[in-house]
Amino acid sequence: MFIHYIDLAWRSLRQTPLVTFLMILAIAIGIGVTMTTLSVYHMMSMDPIPHKSERLFSLQLQTMDDGETWLTPDDIPYQLTYTDAINLDAFPGDYLSAPMLRSGFSVHLNTASSKPFIENTRVTGRDFFTMFDLTFLHGNVWTEEQERDAAPVVVIDEEMAKQLFGKTDVVGESVFLGERRHEVVGVTQKWRPTIKFYDLNNGSFGKAERMFAPFSHVKAYDVDTWGNTNGWKFEETRDFNDKMNSEMLWVQFWVQLDTPQQRQAYGDMLMAYMQQQQKLGRFNRETLQYSLQDVNAWMNYNDVISEDNKILVGLSFMFLAVCVANILGLLLAKFMRRAPDVGVRRALGASKRQVFYQHLVEVGVLGLLGGSLGVLFAQLGLLGVRQTYNYYAGLANMDWMMLLSAPALAISACILAGLYPAWLVCRTTPATHLKVQ
């Protein structure tokens, strides 16, 4: 029976090509607009590292004196001081931790054919690569000795290796950061998380860095941050050494804690550290406070998905509702025009339920066609977003879930629009139209 209904639906749609085209176009435009915004929102709200997001924690310390406030819900600064980052990274324990900051250099090969270019660089510790699941194609991360001695070494990704050397196996090759020569000790696979969750201070949706350098370079080579530096009290900083010893906040810090016991032990260690620092004249507070937030909590804390994004999705669904309203009007006109035929069918024995289901199948077919065309429109919309806003290039994509959702949403919308016209036409009284016939 269902196949028969589909056959009847196809014949009906072909009998009124102009009305059918207008209805398909209306639902396609509505689905295209809705799925464009919904796909971007979906990518924004995805867990960027689902298999371990509950074990990675961003650390915050309340370093400010009593009475000082910050622009966060709990008044705790987003970043740490350099002093705290270095001290905490040196603490022994069976966990992984990584201080980090965003910096950058003029990169070249010191040859006549090498054109220098500016490259963002993640300056961090060795554990960064294990914590955030970067995969090495060649070589490995720098050694503990190289980290301690601030050896001039870097890790680059495969894309940058090809850009510089035309190949990926470039371990042992030299690359210049400004005037300083560095040895490439490892090449990673291209790593592009949709959300730059490990550094939300410098743009949530920016591109991940392609080059990594040891955190010890900060002190050894005066590598300053290219990100935010925040202060909460007046301090005279005449040089970079003063900045490293100041209470300025410019370093992010992540730690991987795999078990509740590890988290409890780490929290106890943080409290002991702050008490120790209090004796040195820092953390002038009656109540010491720290915060460990996992990946998803950290993104919510930083409002990665703003109210504007949610409003935009809401507006797109309102636009789809307008399209559905137009389809309802067209369906109403089309189905009521068919009332005499329905009257004859009813007189020949068709029940109201059969007539009702037949028309719902017809609007379902309409939704399927409109949804398929809507996916194409959505792809064009996402292409436009990628071309217009590079910042959202990694987010303006439609995954399989969204691809399957588009026809389902279109069919549901069309069935919703067709309920009233189908119900109205199935109530046709056969005698009325038989008299006309």
Short mmCIF file of C-alpha atoms in Angstrom, two decimals:
data_model
loop_
_atom_site.label_atom_id
_atom_site.label_comp_id
_atom_site.label_asym_id
_atom_site.label_seq_id
_atom_site.Cartn_x
_atom_site.Cartn_y
_atom_site.Cartn_z
CA MET A 1 0.00 0.00 0.00
CA PHE A 2 2.86 2.37 0.86
CA ILE A 3 4.39 1.87 -2.59
CA HIS A 4 0.98 2.57 -4.14
CA TYR A 5 0.73 5.79 -2.15
CA ILE A 6 4.17 6.85 -3.36
CA ASP A 7 3.10 6.17 -6.93
CA LEU A 8 -0.04 8.28 -6.45
CA ALA A 9 2.05 11.03 -4.83
CA TRP A 10 4.48 11.11 -7.75
CA ARG A 11 1.61 11.31 -10.26
CA SER A 12 -0.01 14.09 -8.28
CA LEU A 13 3.20 16.12 -8.08
CA ARG A 14 3.71 15.78 -11.83
CA GLN A 15 0.16 16.99 -12.55
CA THR A 16 0.94 20.38 -11.01
CA PRO A 17 4.60 21.05 -11.90
CA LEU A 18 4.59 24.78 -11.14
CA VAL A 19 3.03 24.41 -7.68
CA THR A 20 5.29 21.43 -6.98
CA PHE A 21 8.37 23.42 -7.98
CA LEU A 22 7.36 26.35 -5.76
CA MET A 23 6.79 24.09 -2.76
CA ILE A 24 10.09 22.23 -3.25
CA LEU A 25 11.91 25.55 -3.67
CA ALA A 26 10.31 26.96 -0.51
CA ILE A 27 11.24 24.01 1.68
CA ALA A 28 14.72 23.83 0.10
CA ILE A 29 15.46 27.47 0.90
CA GLY A 30 14.17 27.04 4.44
CA ILE A 31 16.23 23.90 4.99
CA GLY A 32 19.28 25.44 3.35
CA VAL A 33 19.26 28.47 5.66
CA THR A 34 18.44 26.41 8.75
CA MET A 35 21.05 23.74 8.14
CA THR A 36 23.74 26.32 7.39
CA THR A 37 23.36 27.96 10.80
CA LEU A 38 22.60 24.68 12.56
CA SER A 39 25.72 23.01 11.12
CA VAL A 40 27.98 25.83 12.34
CA TYR A 41 26.28 25.72 15.76
CA HIS A 42 26.63 21.93 15.84
CA MET A 43 30.36 22.12 15.13
CA MET A 44 30.78 24.85 17.76
CA SER A 45 29.08 22.80 20.44
CA MET A 46 30.89 19.54 19.70
CA ASP A 47 33.20 18.03 22.27
CA PRO A 48 36.61 18.65 20.62
CA ILE A 49 38.31 15.70 22.33
CA PRO A 50 35.48 13.41 23.52
CA HIS A 51 37.55 10.41 24.64
CA LYS A 52 39.44 12.38 27.29
CA SER A 53 37.68 15.72 27.72
CA GLU A 54 36.72 14.76 31.28
CA ARG A 55 40.37 14.12 32.18
CA LEU A 56 41.94 17.31 30.84
CA PHE A 57 41.71 20.30 33.16
CA SER A 58 42.49 23.96 32.73
CA LEU A 59 44.02 25.35 35.92
CA GLN A 60 43.20 28.72 37.45
CA LEU A 61 44.70 30.17 40.62
CA GLN A 62 43.27 33.03 42.59
CA THR A 63 46.46 35.08 42.83
CA MET A 64 44.85 38.46 43.44
CA ASP A 65 44.70 40.14 46.82
CA ASP A 66 41.48 40.20 48.78
CA GLY A 67 39.08 42.79 47.39
CA GLU A 68 40.32 42.50 43.78
CA THR A 69 37.84 41.30 41.15
CA TRP A 70 38.07 39.80 37.65
CA LEU A 71 35.77 39.54 34.64
CA THR A 72 34.91 35.91 35.30
CA PRO A 73 31.88 34.40 37.09
CA ASP A 74 34.03 33.38 40.08
CA ASP A 75 36.55 36.27 39.94
CA ILE A 76 39.44 33.90 39.22
CA PRO A 77 41.77 35.01 36.39
CA TYR A 78 41.90 32.88 33.24
CA GLN A 79 45.70 32.63 33.14
CA LEU A 80 48.61 32.09 35.51
CA THR A 81 51.76 34.02 36.23
CA TYR A 82 54.99 32.72 34.73
CA THR A 83 56.27 32.00 38.25
CA ASP A 84 53.29 29.79 39.12
CA ALA A 85 53.41 27.98 35.78
CA ILE A 86 57.09 27.12 36.20
CA ASN A 87 56.70 26.07 39.84
CA LEU A 88 53.66 23.87 39.22
CA ASP A 89 55.16 22.23 36.15
CA ALA A 90 58.17 21.21 38.25
CA PHE A 91 56.07 19.46 40.90
CA PRO A 92 56.58 15.68 40.89
CA GLY A 93 53.58 13.42 40.35
CA ASP A 94 52.09 10.68 38.20
CA TYR A 95 50.18 13.09 35.95
CA LEU A 96 50.82 15.10 32.81
CA SER A 97 50.96 18.89 32.77
CA ALA A 98 51.76 21.56 30.22
CA PRO A 99 52.36 25.29 30.65
CA MET A 100 51.87 27.07 27.37
CA LEU A 101 51.53 30.35 25.54
CA ARG A 102 51.11 31.53 21.98
CA SER A 103 54.09 33.26 20.43
CA GLY A 104 55.45 33.57 16.92
CA PHE A 105 58.51 34.07 14.78
CA SER A 106 59.73 35.02 11.35
CA VAL A 107 60.49 31.60 9.86
CA HIS A 108 62.93 30.94 7.02
CA LEU A 109 65.70 28.59 5.91
CA ASN A 110 68.42 31.24 5.60
CA THR A 111 68.77 30.61 1.88
CA ALA A 112 68.31 32.89 -1.08
CA SER A 113 65.27 30.96 -2.24
CA SER A 114 63.63 30.87 1.19
CA LYS A 115 61.03 33.59 1.68
CA PRO A 116 60.50 34.41 5.39
CA PHE A 117 56.97 34.22 6.75
CA ILE A 118 55.38 34.89 10.12
CA GLU A 119 54.31 31.75 11.95
CA ASN A 120 52.34 31.35 15.18
CA THR A 121 54.12 29.02 17.57
CA ARG A 122 52.89 27.12 20.62
CA VAL A 123 55.56 27.35 23.31
CA THR A 124 54.86 24.52 25.70
CA GLY A 125 56.10 21.49 27.60
CA ARG A 126 56.78 17.95 26.41
CA ASP A 127 53.52 16.57 27.83
CA PHE A 128 51.45 18.76 25.50
CA PHE A 129 51.74 16.25 22.66
CA THR A 130 50.54 13.30 24.74
CA MET A 131 47.80 15.25 26.48
CA PHE A 132 46.24 16.57 23.28
CA ASP A 133 46.85 13.48 21.13
CA LEU A 134 49.21 14.83 18.51
CA THR A 135 50.61 12.02 16.35
CA PHE A 136 54.23 12.01 15.22
CA LEU A 137 54.99 11.02 11.64
CA HIS A 138 58.75 11.34 12.04
CA GLY A 139 61.02 11.84 15.04
CA ASN A 140 59.58 12.69 18.43
CA VAL A 141 59.18 15.45 20.98
CA TRP A 142 62.33 17.06 22.37
CA THR A 143 64.02 15.23 25.25
CA GLU A 144 63.94 16.23 28.92
CA GLU A 145 67.56 17.32 28.63
CA GLN A 146 66.79 19.50 25.63
CA GLU A 147 63.84 20.98 27.52
CA ARG A 148 65.99 21.69 30.60
CA ASP A 149 68.85 23.16 28.59
CA ALA A 150 66.57 25.18 26.31
CA ALA A 151 68.14 23.52 23.29
CA PRO A 152 67.23 25.24 20.00
CA VAL A 153 64.84 22.57 18.76
CA VAL A 154 61.30 22.65 17.37
CA VAL A 155 58.54 20.31 16.31
CA ILE A 156 56.59 21.19 13.17
CA ASP A 157 53.59 19.62 11.46
CA GLU A 158 53.54 17.90 8.09
CA GLU A 159 51.97 20.88 6.34
CA MET A 160 54.73 23.22 7.43
CA ALA A 161 57.39 20.61 6.63
CA LYS A 162 56.10 20.40 3.06
CA GLN A 163 55.95 24.18 2.83
CA LEU A 164 59.57 24.57 3.95
CA PHE A 165 61.26 21.48 2.54
CA GLY A 166 58.79 19.91 0.10
CA LYS A 167 58.65 16.68 2.13
CA THR A 168 57.60 15.47 5.59
CA ASP A 169 60.68 13.52 6.73
CA VAL A 170 62.74 16.54 7.78
CA VAL A 171 64.05 15.43 11.20
CA GLY A 172 67.51 16.90 11.66
CA GLU A 173 66.92 19.73 9.20
CA SER A 174 67.52 23.32 10.27
CA VAL A 175 64.95 26.07 10.35
CA PHE A 176 65.57 29.65 11.42
CA LEU A 177 63.28 31.50 13.83
CA GLY A 178 64.41 35.02 13.25
CA GLU A 179 68.20 34.87 13.36
CA ARG A 180 68.39 31.75 15.55
CA ARG A 181 68.87 28.31 14.01
CA HIS A 182 66.69 25.48 15.33
CA GLU A 183 66.83 21.76 14.65
CA VAL A 184 63.63 19.97 13.70
CA VAL A 185 63.33 16.99 16.07
CA GLY A 186 59.81 15.85 15.18
CA VAL A 187 57.09 16.14 12.55
CA THR A 188 53.45 15.67 13.56
CA GLN A 189 50.36 14.91 11.60
CA LYS A 190 48.26 17.93 10.71
CA TRP A 191 46.35 18.83 13.88
CA ARG A 192 43.34 21.11 13.46
CA PRO A 193 40.77 20.84 16.30
CA THR A 194 37.50 22.56 15.36
CA ILE A 195 37.69 24.59 18.57
CA LYS A 196 41.00 25.87 19.91
CA PHE A 197 39.91 24.75 23.34
CA TYR A 198 43.39 24.68 24.86
CA ASP A 199 43.78 28.44 24.36
CA LEU A 200 40.46 30.23 24.45
CA ASN A 201 42.22 33.49 25.42
CA ASN A 202 43.33 34.08 21.84
CA GLY A 203 40.25 33.23 19.78
CA SER A 204 38.09 30.15 20.22
CA PHE A 205 38.03 29.21 16.54
CA GLY A 206 41.46 30.22 15.36
CA LYS A 207 43.76 27.76 13.65
CA ALA A 208 45.96 25.55 15.78
CA GLU A 209 49.67 26.25 15.60
CA ARG A 210 51.88 24.35 13.16
CA MET A 211 55.09 24.81 15.12
CA PHE A 212 55.97 23.99 18.75
CA ALA A 213 58.94 25.02 20.87
CA PRO A 214 60.04 24.10 24.43
CA PHE A 215 58.64 26.26 27.21
CA SER A 216 62.18 26.79 28.54
CA HIS A 217 62.76 29.03 25.50
CA VAL A 218 60.66 31.69 27.23
CA LYS A 219 63.40 32.45 29.74
CA ALA A 220 66.38 31.45 27.63
CA TYR A 221 65.47 33.55 24.56
CA ASP A 222 63.04 36.10 26.01
CA VAL A 223 60.15 34.61 24.07
CA ASP A 224 57.16 36.78 24.90
CA THR A 225 53.51 35.94 24.42
CA TRP A 226 51.57 37.00 21.33
CA GLY A 227 48.39 36.51 23.32
CA ASN A 228 46.80 38.37 26.20
CA THR A 229 48.79 39.69 29.14
CA ASN A 230 46.69 40.84 32.08
CA GLY A 231 47.64 42.64 35.25
CA TRP A 232 45.65 43.39 38.37
CA LYS A 233 47.97 45.77 40.22
CA PHE A 234 50.64 48.32 39.37
CA GLU A 235 54.07 46.82 38.87
CA GLU A 236 57.09 48.46 37.34
CA THR A 237 58.39 46.13 34.63
CA ARG A 238 61.44 47.55 32.89
CA ASP A 239 62.47 44.42 31.04
CA PHE A 240 61.34 40.91 30.21
CA ASN A 241 62.91 39.50 33.37
CA ASP A 242 60.70 41.82 35.42
CA LYS A 243 57.69 40.53 33.55
CA MET A 244 58.60 36.91 34.30
CA ASN A 245 58.89 37.73 37.99
CA SER A 246 55.77 39.88 38.13
CA GLU A 247 52.16 39.07 39.01
CA MET A 248 51.13 39.56 35.37
CA LEU A 249 48.96 36.77 34.00
CA TRP A 250 49.99 35.48 30.58
CA VAL A 251 50.49 31.70 30.73
CA GLN A 252 47.89 28.96 30.24
CA PHE A 253 48.25 25.74 32.18
CA TRP A 254 46.64 22.33 31.55
CA VAL A 255 46.91 19.14 33.53
CA GLN A 256 45.69 15.60 32.80
CA LEU A 257 44.22 13.82 35.82
CA ASP A 258 42.94 10.35 34.99
CA THR A 259 41.32 9.37 38.29
CA PRO A 260 39.37 11.08 41.12
CA GLN A 261 42.26 10.18 43.43
CA GLN A 262 44.71 12.02 41.20
CA ARG A 263 42.42 15.04 41.14
CA GLN A 264 42.13 15.05 44.93
CA ALA A 265 45.89 14.71 45.36
CA TYR A 266 46.53 17.47 42.84
CA GLY A 267 44.07 19.76 44.62
CA ASP A 268 45.82 19.13 47.94
CA MET A 269 49.12 19.93 46.28
CA LEU A 270 47.75 23.21 44.91
CA MET A 271 46.54 24.28 48.34
CA ALA A 272 49.92 23.43 49.87
CA TYR A 273 51.64 25.41 47.10
CA MET A 274 49.49 28.50 47.67
CA GLN A 275 50.09 28.32 51.43
CA GLN A 276 53.80 28.14 50.73
CA GLN A 277 53.58 31.16 48.44
CA GLN A 278 51.63 33.06 51.09
CA LYS A 279 54.63 32.79 53.38
CA LEU A 280 56.66 34.45 50.59
CA GLY A 281 54.29 37.40 50.47
CA ARG A 282 52.01 36.33 47.63
CA PHE A 283 48.36 35.16 47.59
CA ASN A 284 47.34 37.78 50.13
CA ARG A 285 43.91 36.32 50.70
CA GLU A 286 41.98 35.00 53.63
CA THR A 287 40.57 32.16 51.54
CA LEU A 288 42.82 30.42 49.04
CA GLN A 289 41.08 29.32 45.88
CA TYR A 290 41.84 27.40 42.72
CA SER A 291 39.76 26.00 39.87
CA LEU A 292 40.18 22.89 37.72
CA GLN A 293 37.71 22.76 34.83
CA ASP A 294 37.52 20.02 32.25
CA VAL A 295 37.32 20.77 28.53
CA ASN A 296 33.55 21.18 28.22
CA ALA A 297 33.23 23.12 31.46
CA TRP A 298 36.08 25.35 30.33
CA MET A 299 34.32 26.11 27.02
CA ASN A 300 31.09 26.96 28.85
CA TYR A 301 33.03 29.11 31.32
CA ASN A 302 34.50 31.06 28.39
CA ASP A 303 31.16 31.37 26.55
CA VAL A 304 32.47 29.71 23.40
CA ILE A 305 28.88 29.56 22.13
CA SER A 306 27.59 33.08 22.55
CA GLU A 307 23.99 34.18 22.86
CA ASP A 308 24.30 35.62 19.33
CA ASN A 309 24.90 32.13 17.95
CA LYS A 310 21.83 30.78 19.71
CA ILE A 311 19.69 33.68 18.51
CA LEU A 312 20.91 33.11 14.94
CA VAL A 313 19.83 29.45 15.09
CA GLY A 314 16.45 30.52 16.49
CA LEU A 315 15.97 33.04 13.68
CA SER A 316 16.79 30.41 11.05
CA PHE A 317 14.09 28.12 12.46
CA MET A 318 11.65 31.03 12.38
CA PHE A 319 12.49 31.49 8.69
CA LEU A 320 11.82 27.79 8.15
CA ALA A 321 8.45 28.26 9.88
CA VAL A 322 7.59 31.01 7.37
CA CYS A 323 8.47 28.65 4.52
CA VAL A 324 6.29 25.94 6.09
CA ALA A 325 3.40 28.42 6.34
CA ASN A 326 3.70 29.17 2.61
CA ILE A 327 3.74 25.47 1.80
CA LEU A 328 0.65 24.99 3.94
CA GLY A 329 -1.21 27.57 1.85
CA LEU A 330 -0.18 25.96 -1.42
CA LEU A 331 -1.06 22.48 -0.15
CA LEU A 332 -4.43 23.69 1.05
CA ALA A 333 -5.25 25.11 -2.38
CA LYS A 334 -3.99 22.02 -4.19
CA PHE A 335 -5.73 19.44 -2.02
CA MET A 336 -9.07 21.24 -1.96
CA ARG A 337 -8.96 21.53 -5.73
CA ARG A 338 -8.72 17.75 -5.76
CA ALA A 339 -11.80 17.34 -3.55
CA PRO A 340 -14.09 16.07 -6.38
CA ASP A 341 -11.63 13.25 -7.16
CA VAL A 342 -11.40 12.40 -3.49
CA GLY A 343 -15.21 12.33 -3.32
CA VAL A 344 -15.30 9.71 -6.07
CA ARG A 345 -12.63 7.65 -4.27
CA ARG A 346 -14.60 7.83 -1.07
CA ALA A 347 -17.77 6.70 -2.91
CA LEU A 348 -15.83 3.73 -4.32
CA GLY A 349 -14.86 2.62 -0.83
CA ALA A 350 -11.72 4.49 0.20
CA SER A 351 -11.79 5.29 3.91
CA LYS A 352 -10.95 8.65 5.46
CA ARG A 353 -7.81 7.13 6.97
CA GLN A 354 -6.60 5.89 3.57
CA VAL A 355 -7.18 9.30 1.97
CA PHE A 356 -5.44 11.00 4.89
CA TYR A 357 -2.39 8.71 4.72
CA GLN A 358 -2.19 9.06 0.94
CA HIS A 359 -1.89 12.83 1.19
CA LEU A 360 0.63 12.61 4.03
CA VAL A 361 2.79 10.36 1.88
CA GLU A 362 2.57 12.95 -0.87
CA VAL A 363 3.81 15.75 1.40
CA GLY A 364 6.50 13.38 2.68
CA VAL A 365 7.78 12.89 -0.87
CA LEU A 366 7.65 16.64 -1.29
CA GLY A 367 9.75 17.03 1.86
CA LEU A 368 12.30 14.47 0.68
CA LEU A 369 12.80 16.30 -2.62
CA GLY A 370 12.95 19.68 -0.88
CA GLY A 371 15.35 18.37 1.75
CA SER A 372 17.71 16.97 -0.86
CA LEU A 373 17.80 20.29 -2.66
CA GLY A 374 18.12 22.01 0.73
CA VAL A 375 21.32 20.07 1.46
CA LEU A 376 22.77 21.51 -1.74
CA PHE A 377 21.73 25.02 -0.71
CA ALA A 378 23.25 24.45 2.75
CA GLN A 379 26.54 23.38 1.19
CA LEU A 380 26.54 26.57 -0.86
CA GLY A 381 25.81 28.55 2.30
CA LEU A 382 28.65 26.88 4.19
CA LEU A 383 30.98 27.50 1.26
CA GLY A 384 30.02 31.16 1.44
CA VAL A 385 30.79 31.23 5.18
CA ARG A 386 34.19 29.62 4.59
CA GLN A 387 35.04 32.06 1.81
CA THR A 388 33.84 35.10 3.73
CA TYR A 389 35.02 34.35 7.27
CA ASN A 390 38.33 32.50 7.50
CA TYR A 391 37.89 32.48 11.27
CA TYR A 392 34.99 30.01 10.87
CA ALA A 393 36.57 27.95 8.10
CA GLY A 394 37.02 24.92 10.34
CA LEU A 395 33.45 25.08 11.58
CA ALA A 396 31.51 25.70 8.37
CA ASN A 397 31.17 22.04 7.48
CA MET A 398 28.33 19.54 7.51
CA ASP A 399 29.04 16.16 9.08
CA TRP A 400 27.05 12.96 8.51
CA MET A 401 24.67 13.71 11.35
CA MET A 402 23.72 17.02 9.77
CA LEU A 403 23.50 15.48 6.28
CA LEU A 404 20.97 12.94 7.52
CA SER A 405 19.15 15.49 9.65
CA ALA A 406 18.38 17.78 6.70
CA PRO A 407 15.96 15.43 4.82
CA ALA A 408 14.45 14.29 8.12
CA LEU A 409 13.79 17.89 9.12
CA ALA A 410 12.36 18.70 5.68
CA ILE A 411 10.01 15.69 5.72
CA SER A 412 8.87 16.51 9.25
CA ALA A 413 8.25 20.15 8.31
CA CYS A 414 6.25 19.19 5.21
CA ILE A 415 4.18 16.62 7.10
CA LEU A 416 3.46 19.28 9.72
CA ALA A 417 2.36 21.66 6.96
CA GLY A 418 0.26 18.96 5.29
CA LEU A 419 -1.63 17.72 8.35
CA TYR A 420 -4.42 20.28 8.16
CA PRO A 421 -4.95 20.15 4.35
CA ALA A 422 -4.88 16.32 4.43
CA TRP A 423 -7.34 16.23 7.33
CA LEU A 424 -9.60 18.71 5.54
CA VAL A 425 -9.66 16.82 2.24
CA CYS A 426 -10.23 13.41 3.87
CA ARG A 427 -13.44 14.76 5.40
CA THR A 428 -14.88 15.30 1.90
CA THR A 429 -18.50 14.19 1.67
CA PRO A 430 -18.86 11.88 -1.37
CA ALA A 431 -22.50 12.83 -2.07
CA THR A 432 -21.66 16.51 -2.52
CA HIS A 433 -19.16 15.92 -5.27
CA LEU A 434 -21.07 13.04 -6.92
CA LYS A 435 -23.90 15.47 -7.59
CA VAL A 436 -21.43 17.77 -9.34
CA GLN A 437 -19.98 14.85 -11.32
#
